[in-house]
Coordinates of C-alpha atoms in Angstrom, one line a residue:
Chain A
M30 CA -13.7 1.9 -11.6
L31 CA -10.5 1.0 -9.7
I32 CA -12.6 1.2 -6.5
Y33 CA -14.3 -1.9 -7.5
L34 CA -11.1 -3.8 -7.3
A35 CA -9.6 -1.8 -4.5
V36 CA -12.5 -2.6 -2.1
P37 CA -12.2 -6.4 -2.3
F38 CA -8.4 -6.3 -2.3
Y39 CA -8.5 -4.2 0.8
L40 CA -11.0 -6.5 2.5
I41 CA -9.0 -9.6 1.7
G42 CA -5.8 -8.0 2.8
R43 CA -7.3 -7.0 6.1
Y44 CA -8.8 -10.4 7.0
E45 CA -5.7 -12.2 5.8
N46 CA -3.6 -10.0 8.1
V47 CA -5.8 -10.9 11.1
L48 CA -5.7 -14.6 10.3
R49 CA -1.9 -14.7 9.8
N50 CA -0.8 -12.3 12.5
G51 CA -3.6 -12.4 15.0
E52 CA -3.6 -14.4 18.2
I53 CA -5.7 -17.6 18.1
Y54 CA -8.5 -18.2 20.7
R55 CA -10.8 -21.1 21.1
F56 CA -14.4 -20.4 21.8
R57 CA -16.7 -23.2 23.0
L58 CA -19.9 -23.6 21.0
R59 CA -23.6 -24.5 21.4
P60 CA -25.9 -25.3 18.4
V61 CA -28.3 -23.3 16.0
D62 CA -28.7 -23.3 12.2
P63 CA -30.3 -20.9 9.6
Y64 CA -29.9 -20.5 5.9
D65 CA -28.7 -17.5 4.0
A66 CA -29.9 -17.8 0.4
F67 CA -27.5 -15.3 -1.0
R68 CA -24.3 -16.6 0.6
G69 CA -24.8 -20.2 0.6
K70 CA -25.2 -22.6 3.5
Y71 CA -23.6 -21.8 6.8
V72 CA -23.7 -23.2 10.3
A73 CA -24.6 -20.5 12.8
L74 CA -22.3 -20.4 15.8
S75 CA -23.5 -19.8 19.3
Y76 CA -21.2 -19.5 22.2
I77 CA -21.5 -21.1 25.6
D78 CA -19.5 -18.3 27.4
D79 CA -21.1 -15.1 26.4
G80 CA -21.3 -13.4 29.8
V81 CA -18.7 -11.0 30.9
S82 CA -18.2 -8.8 34.0
V83 CA -18.3 -5.1 33.9
S84 CA -16.1 -2.9 36.2
P85 CA -17.7 -0.1 38.3
A86 CA -16.0 2.4 36.1
D87 CA -18.1 1.3 33.2
S88 CA -21.5 1.5 35.0
D89 CA -23.0 3.3 32.0
I90 CA -23.1 0.1 29.9
K91 CA -26.6 -0.9 29.1
A92 CA -28.4 -3.4 26.9
G93 CA -28.2 -2.4 23.2
M94 CA -24.8 -0.7 23.5
E95 CA -21.7 -1.7 21.6
V96 CA -18.8 -2.5 24.0
Y97 CA -15.2 -3.8 23.8
I98 CA -14.6 -7.3 25.2
S99 CA -11.1 -8.0 26.5
V100 CA -10.2 -11.6 25.9
A101 CA -7.6 -13.9 27.4
K102 CA -6.9 -17.7 27.4
D103 CA -7.3 -20.2 30.2
N104 CA -4.7 -23.0 30.8
K105 CA -6.3 -25.2 28.1
G106 CA -6.2 -22.4 25.4
F107 CA -9.9 -21.7 25.5
A108 CA -11.0 -18.1 25.4
V109 CA -12.0 -16.3 28.6
L110 CA -14.0 -13.1 28.3
K111 CA -12.3 -10.9 30.9
N112 CA -14.1 -7.6 30.8
A113 CA -16.6 -5.4 29.0
S114 CA -15.7 -1.8 28.6
L115 CA -16.7 1.3 26.6
S116 CA -13.1 1.8 25.4
P117 CA -10.7 -0.7 24.0
S118 CA -8.1 -2.4 26.2
S119 CA -4.4 -1.6 25.6
Q120 CA -3.2 -4.6 27.5
S121 CA -5.0 -7.5 25.9
N122 CA -6.7 -8.4 22.7
Y123 CA -10.3 -7.3 22.3
F124 CA -13.2 -7.3 19.9
K125 CA -16.5 -5.4 19.7
A126 CA -19.8 -6.9 20.6
N127 CA -23.4 -5.8 21.4
V128 CA -24.8 -6.2 24.8
Y129 CA -28.2 -7.9 24.8
T130 CA -28.8 -8.1 28.5
E131 CA -27.3 -7.1 31.8
V132 CA -27.5 -8.7 35.2
I133 CA -26.6 -7.2 38.6
N134 CA -25.0 -9.9 40.7
D135 CA -26.6 -10.7 44.0
T136 CA -24.0 -12.8 45.7
G137 CA -26.5 -13.8 48.5
T138 CA -24.4 -12.2 51.1
G139 CA -26.0 -8.8 50.7
H140 CA -26.8 -6.8 47.6
N141 CA -23.5 -6.2 45.8
V142 CA -24.2 -3.3 43.4
N143 CA -20.5 -3.2 42.3
S144 CA -20.7 -6.6 40.6
R145 CA -22.4 -6.4 37.2
K146 CA -22.4 -8.8 34.4
V147 CA -23.5 -8.3 30.8
Y148 CA -24.3 -10.9 28.1
V149 CA -23.1 -10.1 24.6
T150 CA -23.7 -11.2 21.1
I151 CA -20.4 -12.5 19.9
P152 CA -20.1 -11.3 16.3
F153 CA -18.3 -14.4 14.9
D154 CA -21.6 -16.0 14.2
R155 CA -21.2 -18.3 11.2
F156 CA -19.1 -20.9 9.5
Y157 CA -19.8 -21.5 5.8
V158 CA -19.7 -25.0 4.6
N159 CA -20.0 -26.9 1.3
E160 CA -23.6 -27.3 0.2
P161 CA -23.6 -31.2 0.0
M162 CA -21.9 -31.4 3.4
A163 CA -24.2 -28.8 5.0
E164 CA -26.7 -31.2 6.6
Q165 CA -24.0 -33.5 7.8
A166 CA -22.0 -30.6 9.2
E167 CA -25.1 -29.3 11.0
S168 CA -25.7 -32.6 12.8
S169 CA -22.0 -33.1 13.6
Y170 CA -21.8 -29.6 15.0
R171 CA -25.0 -30.1 17.1
N172 CA -23.6 -33.4 18.5
G173 CA -20.2 -31.8 19.1
A174 CA -21.7 -28.8 20.8
R175 CA -23.9 -31.0 22.9
D176 CA -21.0 -33.0 24.3
S177 CA -18.8 -29.9 24.5
S178 CA -16.3 -31.2 21.9
A179 CA -17.1 -28.4 19.4
Y180 CA -15.2 -25.1 19.4
A181 CA -14.3 -22.3 17.0
E182 CA -10.8 -21.1 16.4
I183 CA -10.9 -17.3 16.0
A184 CA -8.0 -15.0 15.1
I185 CA -8.1 -11.6 16.8
K186 CA -6.0 -8.6 16.1
D187 CA -6.5 -4.9 16.7
G188 CA -10.1 -5.4 17.5
K189 CA -10.9 -7.4 14.4
G190 CA -11.7 -11.1 14.6
V191 CA -12.0 -13.8 11.9
V192 CA -13.2 -17.3 12.3
K193 CA -10.4 -19.6 11.3
E194 CA -11.8 -23.0 11.7
L195 CA -14.6 -25.0 13.4
Y196 CA -13.4 -28.1 15.3
I197 CA -15.4 -31.2 16.2
Q198 CA -13.7 -33.7 18.6
G199 CA -10.3 -32.0 18.1
R200 CA -10.4 -32.1 14.2
P201 CA -11.3 -29.5 11.6
L202 CA -14.9 -29.9 10.5
V203 CA -14.3 -30.8 6.9
E204 CA -11.7 -33.4 7.9
Y205 CA -14.1 -34.8 10.6
L206 CA -16.9 -35.0 8.0
K207 CA -14.7 -36.7 5.4
D208 CA -13.4 -39.2 7.9
G209 CA -17.0 -39.8 9.0
S210 CA -18.2 -40.4 5.4
K211 CA -15.5 -43.0 4.7
K212 CA -16.7 -45.2 7.6
Chain B
M19 CA -34.1 5.7 -36.0
Q20 CA -37.8 6.4 -36.6
T21 CA -40.2 5.6 -34.0
K22 CA -43.9 4.7 -34.6
E23 CA -44.9 8.3 -33.7
T24 CA -42.3 10.0 -36.0
K25 CA -43.3 7.7 -38.9
W26 CA -46.9 8.8 -38.4
L27 CA -45.9 12.4 -38.2
Y28 CA -43.8 12.2 -41.4
G29 CA -46.8 10.6 -43.1
Q30 CA -49.0 13.5 -42.0
L31 CA -46.7 16.3 -43.1
P32 CA -47.4 16.2 -46.9
L33 CA -51.2 16.4 -46.2
L34 CA -50.8 19.3 -43.8
V35 CA -48.6 21.2 -46.4
K36 CA -51.2 20.4 -49.2
E37 CA -54.1 21.8 -47.1
G38 CA -52.1 24.9 -46.3
H39 CA -51.9 24.3 -42.5
I40 CA -48.1 24.5 -42.6
S41 CA -45.5 25.6 -45.2
E42 CA -43.0 23.3 -46.9
A43 CA -40.3 25.0 -44.9
N44 CA -42.1 24.2 -41.6
A45 CA -42.4 20.6 -42.7
E46 CA -38.7 20.4 -43.4
A47 CA -37.9 22.0 -40.1
I48 CA -40.1 19.4 -38.3
R49 CA -38.3 16.6 -40.2
G50 CA -35.0 18.0 -39.3
Y51 CA -35.9 18.5 -35.6
Y52 CA -36.8 14.8 -35.1
K53 CA -33.8 13.5 -37.0
A54 CA -31.5 15.6 -35.0
L55 CA -32.7 14.4 -31.6
P56 CA -30.2 12.2 -29.8
E57 CA -31.1 8.6 -29.7
D58 CA -31.3 6.6 -26.6
G59 CA -28.1 4.6 -27.3
S60 CA -27.0 4.0 -30.8
N61 CA -28.7 2.0 -33.6
H62 CA -30.0 -1.2 -32.0
S63 CA -33.1 -3.3 -31.8
L64 CA -34.9 -3.5 -28.5
S65 CA -35.1 -7.3 -28.6
F66 CA -31.3 -7.6 -29.0
L67 CA -30.8 -5.2 -26.1
I68 CA -33.1 -7.2 -23.9
T69 CA -31.6 -10.5 -24.7
A70 CA -28.1 -9.1 -24.2
V71 CA -29.0 -7.8 -20.8
L72 CA -30.8 -11.0 -19.8
G73 CA -28.0 -13.1 -21.0
A74 CA -25.4 -11.2 -19.0
L75 CA -27.6 -11.3 -15.9
L76 CA -28.2 -15.0 -16.3
I77 CA -24.5 -15.7 -16.6
A78 CA -23.8 -13.6 -13.6
A79 CA -26.5 -15.4 -11.6
G80 CA -25.0 -18.8 -12.7
I81 CA -21.6 -17.7 -11.4
V82 CA -23.1 -16.6 -8.1
T83 CA -24.9 -19.9 -7.7
I84 CA -21.8 -21.9 -8.5
F85 CA -19.7 -19.9 -6.0
A86 CA -22.4 -20.3 -3.3
Y87 CA -21.7 -24.0 -3.6
N88 CA -18.6 -23.3 -1.5
W89 CA -15.6 -25.2 -2.7
D90 CA -14.0 -26.8 0.3
D91 CA -11.4 -28.5 -1.7
L92 CA -9.8 -25.1 -2.4
S93 CA -7.6 -23.5 0.2
R94 CA -8.6 -20.2 1.7
E95 CA -6.1 -18.3 -0.4
W96 CA -7.5 -19.8 -3.7
R97 CA -11.0 -19.1 -2.6
A98 CA -10.0 -15.5 -2.0
V99 CA -8.5 -15.4 -5.6
F100 CA -11.7 -16.8 -7.1
S101 CA -13.8 -14.3 -5.2
I102 CA -12.1 -11.5 -7.1
L103 CA -11.8 -13.2 -10.5
P104 CA -15.4 -12.7 -11.7
L105 CA -15.2 -9.0 -10.6
V106 CA -11.9 -8.6 -12.6
A107 CA -13.5 -10.2 -15.6
A108 CA -16.6 -8.0 -15.3
Q109 CA -14.3 -4.9 -15.1
V110 CA -12.5 -5.9 -18.2
F111 CA -15.7 -6.4 -20.1
Y112 CA -17.1 -3.1 -18.9
G113 CA -13.9 -1.3 -19.6
Y114 CA -13.8 -2.6 -23.2
A115 CA -17.5 -1.6 -23.7
F116 CA -16.9 1.8 -22.2
L117 CA -13.8 2.5 -24.4
R118 CA -14.8 0.8 -27.6
K119 CA -18.5 0.2 -27.7
R120 CA -19.8 3.2 -25.8
D121 CA -22.5 4.0 -28.4
S122 CA -23.9 0.5 -28.2
A123 CA -26.7 0.3 -25.7
A124 CA -26.6 -3.5 -25.7
W125 CA -22.9 -3.5 -24.7
M126 CA -23.3 -0.9 -22.1
E127 CA -26.5 -2.3 -20.6
S128 CA -25.2 -5.9 -20.4
T129 CA -21.7 -5.1 -19.1
S130 CA -22.9 -2.7 -16.5
G131 CA -25.5 -5.2 -15.3
F132 CA -22.9 -7.9 -15.3
L133 CA -20.5 -5.7 -13.3
M134 CA -23.1 -4.9 -10.7
V135 CA -24.0 -8.5 -10.1
M136 CA -20.3 -9.6 -10.0
L137 CA -19.7 -6.8 -7.4
V138 CA -22.2 -8.2 -5.0
S139 CA -21.1 -11.7 -5.8
S140 CA -17.5 -10.8 -4.9
M141 CA -18.6 -9.2 -1.7
A142 CA -20.7 -12.2 -0.7
L143 CA -17.9 -14.6 -1.7
I144 CA -15.4 -12.8 0.5
S145 CA -17.9 -13.0 3.4
Q146 CA -18.2 -16.7 2.7
T147 CA -14.4 -17.3 2.5
Y148 CA -13.7 -15.5 5.8
H149 CA -16.9 -16.5 7.5
L150 CA -17.9 -13.0 8.1
G151 CA -21.1 -12.0 9.8
G152 CA -23.4 -9.1 8.9
T153 CA -26.9 -9.1 7.6
M154 CA -28.4 -9.0 4.1
K155 CA -29.2 -5.4 4.9
D156 CA -25.5 -4.6 5.3
L157 CA -24.6 -6.4 2.1
L158 CA -27.2 -4.6 0.1
L159 CA -26.2 -1.2 1.6
Y160 CA -22.5 -1.7 0.6
W161 CA -23.5 -3.0 -2.8
C162 CA -25.9 0.0 -3.5
V163 CA -23.4 2.6 -2.3
L164 CA -20.6 1.1 -4.5
S165 CA -22.9 0.9 -7.5
I166 CA -23.7 4.7 -7.5
P167 CA -20.9 5.6 -9.9
L168 CA -22.2 3.1 -12.4
L169 CA -25.4 5.1 -12.6
Y170 CA -23.5 8.1 -14.0
L171 CA -20.5 6.7 -16.0
K172 CA -22.8 6.0 -18.8
R173 CA -26.5 6.6 -18.4
V174 CA -28.0 3.2 -19.1
S175 CA -31.0 1.6 -17.4
T176 CA -29.7 -1.7 -16.0
P177 CA -27.7 -0.2 -13.2
F178 CA -30.6 2.0 -12.2
V179 CA -33.0 -0.9 -12.2
L180 CA -30.7 -3.1 -10.1
F181 CA -29.9 -0.2 -7.8
I182 CA -33.6 0.6 -7.2
C183 CA -34.3 -3.1 -6.6
G184 CA -31.4 -3.2 -4.1
I185 CA -32.6 -0.2 -2.1
T186 CA -36.2 -1.4 -2.2
W187 CA -35.3 -4.9 -1.1
R188 CA -33.2 -3.4 1.7
A189 CA -36.2 -1.2 2.8
T190 CA -38.4 -4.3 3.0
L191 CA -35.9 -5.8 5.5
S192 CA -36.5 -2.9 7.9
E193 CA -38.0 -4.1 11.2
S194 CA -39.7 -0.9 12.2
Y195 CA -43.0 -2.3 13.6
R196 CA -42.3 -1.6 17.2
Q197 CA -40.0 1.4 16.8
L198 CA -39.2 3.5 13.8
N199 CA -35.8 2.6 12.5
V200 CA -34.5 6.1 11.6
Q201 CA -31.3 4.7 10.2
D202 CA -33.2 2.6 7.6
V203 CA -35.4 5.6 6.6
V204 CA -32.5 7.9 6.3
S205 CA -30.4 5.4 4.3
Y206 CA -33.2 4.7 1.9
A207 CA -33.9 8.4 1.4
L208 CA -30.2 9.2 0.8
L209 CA -29.7 6.3 -1.6
L210 CA -32.8 7.4 -3.5
L211 CA -31.5 10.9 -3.6
A212 CA -28.2 9.7 -4.9
A213 CA -30.1 8.3 -8.0
F214 CA -32.1 11.5 -8.5
P215 CA -29.7 13.3 -10.8
Y216 CA -29.9 10.3 -13.1
L217 CA -33.7 10.2 -12.8
Y218 CA -33.9 13.9 -13.5
F219 CA -31.8 13.7 -16.6
I220 CA -33.8 10.8 -18.0
L221 CA -37.2 12.4 -17.2
R222 CA -36.5 15.8 -18.7
S223 CA -36.1 14.3 -22.1
S224 CA -39.2 15.0 -24.1
V225 CA -38.6 11.9 -26.3
T226 CA -40.5 8.7 -25.4
S227 CA -37.9 6.1 -24.5
A228 CA -37.7 2.7 -22.7
A229 CA -35.3 4.2 -20.3
K230 CA -37.7 7.0 -19.3
T231 CA -40.6 4.6 -18.9
I232 CA -38.5 2.1 -16.9
A233 CA -37.1 4.8 -14.7
G234 CA -40.5 6.1 -13.9
W235 CA -42.0 2.7 -13.1
C236 CA -39.0 1.8 -10.9
T237 CA -39.2 5.0 -8.9
V238 CA -43.0 4.9 -8.2
L239 CA -42.9 1.1 -7.4
S240 CA -39.9 1.5 -5.1
I241 CA -41.4 4.3 -3.1
G242 CA -44.8 2.6 -3.0
I243 CA -43.3 -0.6 -1.7
A244 CA -40.7 0.8 0.6
Y245 CA -42.9 3.2 2.5
P246 CA -45.1 0.7 4.4
F247 CA -42.1 -1.4 5.4
L248 CA -40.0 1.6 6.6
F249 CA -43.0 3.0 8.5
S250 CA -44.8 -0.2 9.5
G251 CA -45.3 1.2 13.0
D252 CA -47.5 4.0 11.7
N253 CA -51.2 3.7 12.3
F254 CA -53.5 2.8 9.4
F255 CA -54.9 6.3 8.7
T256 CA -51.4 7.8 8.7
I257 CA -50.3 5.3 6.1
L258 CA -53.3 6.1 3.9
Y259 CA -52.7 9.8 4.3
V260 CA -49.1 9.4 3.1
Y261 CA -50.3 7.4 0.1
G262 CA -52.8 10.1 -0.6
L263 CA -49.9 12.6 -0.6
L264 CA -47.8 10.4 -2.9
S265 CA -50.7 9.9 -5.3
S266 CA -51.2 13.6 -5.8
V267 CA -47.5 14.3 -6.1
F268 CA -47.0 11.4 -8.6
Y269 CA -49.9 12.6 -10.7
L270 CA -48.8 16.1 -11.0
A271 CA -45.2 15.1 -11.6
G272 CA -46.4 12.8 -14.3
K273 CA -48.2 15.8 -15.9
R274 CA -44.8 17.4 -16.3
Y275 CA -42.7 14.5 -17.4
Y276 CA -45.1 12.1 -19.2
A277 CA -47.9 14.5 -20.3
H278 CA -47.8 13.5 -24.0
E279 CA -47.6 9.8 -23.7
E280 CA -50.3 7.9 -25.4
H281 CA -50.7 4.7 -23.4
F282 CA -51.1 4.1 -19.7
W283 CA -48.0 1.9 -19.4
L284 CA -45.9 4.8 -20.8
R285 CA -47.2 7.1 -18.0
P286 CA -46.0 5.4 -14.8
F287 CA -46.5 8.3 -12.5
Q288 CA -50.1 9.0 -13.6
T289 CA -51.1 5.4 -13.7
M290 CA -49.9 4.7 -10.2
A291 CA -51.5 7.9 -9.0
I292 CA -54.8 6.9 -10.5
I293 CA -54.6 3.4 -9.0
G294 CA -53.8 5.0 -5.6
T295 CA -56.7 7.5 -5.9
F296 CA -59.2 4.8 -6.8
S297 CA -58.0 2.5 -4.1
L298 CA -58.1 5.1 -1.4
G299 CA -61.5 6.2 -2.5
M300 CA -62.8 2.7 -2.3
I301 CA -61.2 2.2 1.1
F302 CA -62.8 5.3 2.5
S303 CA -66.1 4.4 1.0
Y304 CA -66.5 1.9 3.8
D305 CA -67.5 2.9 7.3
W306 CA -64.4 1.7 9.1
T307 CA -65.7 2.2 12.6
K308 CA -67.8 -0.9 12.0
F309 CA -64.5 -2.9 12.0
H310 CA -62.1 -1.1 14.2
N311 CA -61.7 1.9 16.4
Y312 CA -59.0 3.6 14.3
T313 CA -57.4 6.8 15.4
G314 CA -56.6 9.7 13.0
I315 CA -53.4 10.8 11.4
H316 CA -50.4 10.7 13.8
Y317 CA -48.9 14.1 13.1
S318 CA -45.2 14.3 13.9
I319 CA -42.5 16.8 12.9
A320 CA -41.2 14.5 10.2
L321 CA -44.7 14.0 8.8
N322 CA -45.4 17.7 8.8
V323 CA -42.1 18.5 7.1
F324 CA -42.8 15.7 4.5
S325 CA -46.3 17.0 3.9
L326 CA -45.0 20.6 3.3
I327 CA -42.4 19.3 0.9
C328 CA -45.0 17.3 -1.0
L329 CA -47.4 20.2 -1.1
A330 CA -44.6 22.5 -2.4
T331 CA -43.7 20.0 -5.0
M332 CA -47.3 19.6 -6.1
L333 CA -47.7 23.4 -6.4
F334 CA -44.5 23.5 -8.5
F335 CA -45.7 20.8 -10.9
F336 CA -49.2 22.3 -11.0
I337 CA -47.9 25.7 -12.1
S338 CA -45.5 24.0 -14.6
A339 CA -48.4 22.1 -16.2
Y340 CA -50.8 25.1 -16.1
R341 CA -48.3 27.3 -17.9
K342 CA -47.9 24.7 -20.6
K343 CA -51.7 24.4 -20.8
I344 CA -51.6 20.7 -20.0
F345 CA -54.9 19.4 -18.9
I346 CA -55.0 18.4 -15.2
N347 CA -57.5 15.8 -14.0
P348 CA -58.8 17.3 -10.7
F349 CA -59.6 14.0 -9.1
P350 CA -56.1 12.4 -8.8
A351 CA -54.7 15.9 -8.1
A352 CA -57.0 16.3 -5.2
T353 CA -56.4 12.8 -3.7
V354 CA -54.6 14.2 -0.7
L355 CA -57.4 16.6 0.1
I356 CA -60.1 14.0 -0.1
T357 CA -57.9 11.5 2.0
W358 CA -57.3 14.1 4.6
L359 CA -61.0 15.1 4.7
C360 CA -62.2 11.6 5.0
I361 CA -59.8 10.8 7.8
S362 CA -60.6 14.0 9.7
L363 CA -64.3 13.3 9.4
S364 CA -63.9 9.7 10.6
D365 CA -61.7 10.7 13.5
S366 CA -64.2 13.3 14.7
G367 CA -67.0 10.7 14.7
H368 CA -68.7 11.7 11.3
T369 CA -67.9 8.4 9.7
S370 CA -71.1 8.2 7.6
I371 CA -70.3 11.7 6.1
S372 CA -66.7 10.5 5.4
S373 CA -68.1 7.4 3.7
L374 CA -70.5 9.6 1.7
V375 CA -67.7 11.9 0.6
A376 CA -65.6 9.0 -0.6
N377 CA -68.5 7.3 -2.4
S378 CA -69.4 10.6 -4.1
F379 CA -65.8 11.2 -5.1
I380 CA -65.5 7.8 -6.8
L381 CA -68.9 8.2 -8.5
L382 CA -68.0 11.6 -9.8
Y383 CA -64.6 10.4 -10.9
G384 CA -66.2 7.6 -12.9
I385 CA -68.7 10.0 -14.5
F386 CA -65.9 12.3 -15.4
Y387 CA -64.1 9.6 -17.2
L388 CA -67.3 8.6 -19.0
R389 CA -67.8 12.1 -20.2
Q390 CA -64.2 12.5 -21.2
G391 CA -64.3 9.3 -23.1
I392 CA -67.5 10.3 -25.0
V393 CA -66.2 13.9 -25.8
F394 CA -62.7 12.8 -26.9
R395 CA -63.9 9.5 -28.5
K396 CA -61.7 7.3 -26.4
M397 CA -63.1 3.9 -25.4
S398 CA -60.3 3.4 -22.8
L399 CA -61.7 6.4 -20.8
V400 CA -65.2 5.2 -21.2
N401 CA -64.2 1.7 -19.9
A402 CA -62.4 3.3 -17.0
G403 CA -65.4 5.3 -16.0
M404 CA -67.7 2.3 -16.3
F405 CA -65.3 0.2 -14.3
F406 CA -65.1 2.8 -11.5
I407 CA -68.9 3.1 -11.3
S408 CA -69.6 -0.6 -11.6
L409 CA -67.2 -1.6 -9.0
L410 CA -68.5 1.0 -6.6
V411 CA -72.1 -0.2 -7.1
L412 CA -71.1 -3.8 -6.7
V413 CA -69.1 -3.1 -3.5
R414 CA -72.1 -1.3 -2.1
F415 CA -74.3 -4.2 -2.9
F416 CA -71.9 -6.4 -0.9
D417 CA -72.3 -4.0 2.0
S418 CA -76.0 -4.0 1.9
N419 CA -78.4 -6.4 3.6
L420 CA -79.9 -7.7 0.4
G421 CA -80.3 -11.4 -0.1
F422 CA -78.2 -13.5 -2.4
L423 CA -80.8 -13.7 -5.1
L424 CA -81.2 -9.9 -5.3
K425 CA -77.4 -9.5 -5.2
G426 CA -77.0 -12.0 -8.0
I427 CA -79.6 -10.2 -10.1
A428 CA -77.9 -6.9 -9.4
F429 CA -74.5 -8.3 -10.6
I430 CA -76.1 -9.6 -13.8
I431 CA -77.8 -6.2 -14.5
V432 CA -74.6 -4.3 -13.8
G433 CA -72.5 -6.6 -16.0
S434 CA -75.0 -6.6 -18.8
G435 CA -75.3 -2.8 -18.6
F436 CA -71.5 -2.6 -18.8
L437 CA -71.4 -4.7 -21.9
A438 CA -74.3 -3.0 -23.5
A439 CA -72.9 0.5 -22.9
N440 CA -69.6 -0.7 -24.2
I441 CA -71.0 -2.0 -27.4
F442 CA -73.3 1.0 -27.9
L443 CA -70.6 3.5 -27.3
N444 CA -68.1 1.6 -29.4
R445 CA -70.4 1.7 -32.4
K446 CA -71.2 5.3 -31.9
L447 CA -67.6 6.3 -31.7
K448 CA -66.7 4.3 -34.8
K449 CA -69.6 6.0 -36.6
S450 CA -68.4 9.3 -35.4
E451 CA -64.8 8.6 -36.6
A452 CA -66.1 7.5 -40.0
Q453 CA -68.0 10.7 -40.3
H454 CA -65.0 12.9 -39.4
S455 CA -62.5 11.2 -41.7

């Protein structure tokens, strides 16, 4: 019966470790919203930048495969997906994602078969919110995503990522909603 | 605790001794045998047990709902703590029940059910707190796998029922229409197999018990519901063929494990098999080529292996029932044969012969029940026979090109005939019972 306590403790410990000791990346968002009856209301997160280049060494990557995405930051602190590979990077943070489509770049100057890009489903796909605030959160998120002021802060460590916070116009979602409701 | 059946038996024993059919020593031995049988749980009333289990599950559901509300005022750390607290409480209750109240079915059923629901609640709450992804299928898989030990720590029904509900629900989420999802099929099969030792232990008991009945119903309903979702890409006739196989297997398995049960609701395997047999017979009684150009059974290695396993299982149960001189109704036992025959005939272009075979099968089945009902003086069998025949006749009338007036008259005649036969036979049986007693 100890396993029933060991499993949740292990899960909490693992995710807390990522949140406290992982590096924080900002991912720009675009809007969607479903409902998960079992786990309460959440805002589904969809990312603007989900395309990533593939090196010629990883030409075996096809749609439906799970790959490792190396991630870096631009000069504004937003995440940049550097590379998709079949093995994890030892030089930068990474996370796993599934490829949903692939594109061979035609640069227009001749068919460049060495330049491939894949589009991946980024696994950090939800942010749970308080039931009464859910509708308001949804519309704020959509508006924020529309004017590109919405982004998710994600902690990544050793291939694991955890959504830390959802920001609208530079403020955490709940704070933004509370300020909005007072006006 | 005396059941209705043992009370009846104890009441019969003095008469049997008086008439010299058994000796007093035999009567005492019979009384001693039934008193010595282990009870399903300790002394308890069924209603108390049910209310205890329902109460625990409702409390658990309330806690889940409240936590789903998602308390933003709490910090992440406190939310993590609250995600574990219900599980800790459930563990404490279960531990207390296991150590101090192990003989109380009410305690064990309610605490194990509460623990299972708190387990999944805890997992869901952790997902919520850390905004984790994953699908309902993943959550159900982890929940079911973690719940397996609860099936065996103390053999009570509630964990088994919740477990079967979990794996069945997960099977219905399988999206296998375009392509068979082998992972879903394998995981369902493995999870069901994980529960088989529990099922076997419950079924081999010769004593009628709620646990045995519940386990049987859960098993047949789970398999019956999960199959079309897991194999939704199979063609129509292949699905019907597999249901034919399952009907025959369930019927013969029921003859081994539920042979002596009085009522149909206490015989889940046989009841579902008979429903399956009748439904398949009615389906094949139609000439399907009028509606669609269906192809035959899509034989694959997996289907062939499954068929062989089912046939071997049927043979095993048949021999087992035959040795114990248990009566086997040939109609549900032969469902797979009739199904296969009808599909083969339809696929080779002999659709009218296939339809004739199916119609004859249902008609003969109905007549069989009528005869059995009259011989053994059981109105339930007579009614079943009448129902089979009447429905067949009515459905054929629907098929025919007769006008509404004639169809209406036919329905009235069949319905009146049904009632008249029922009243006549009922009176005859009562008269016959009065003469015999």
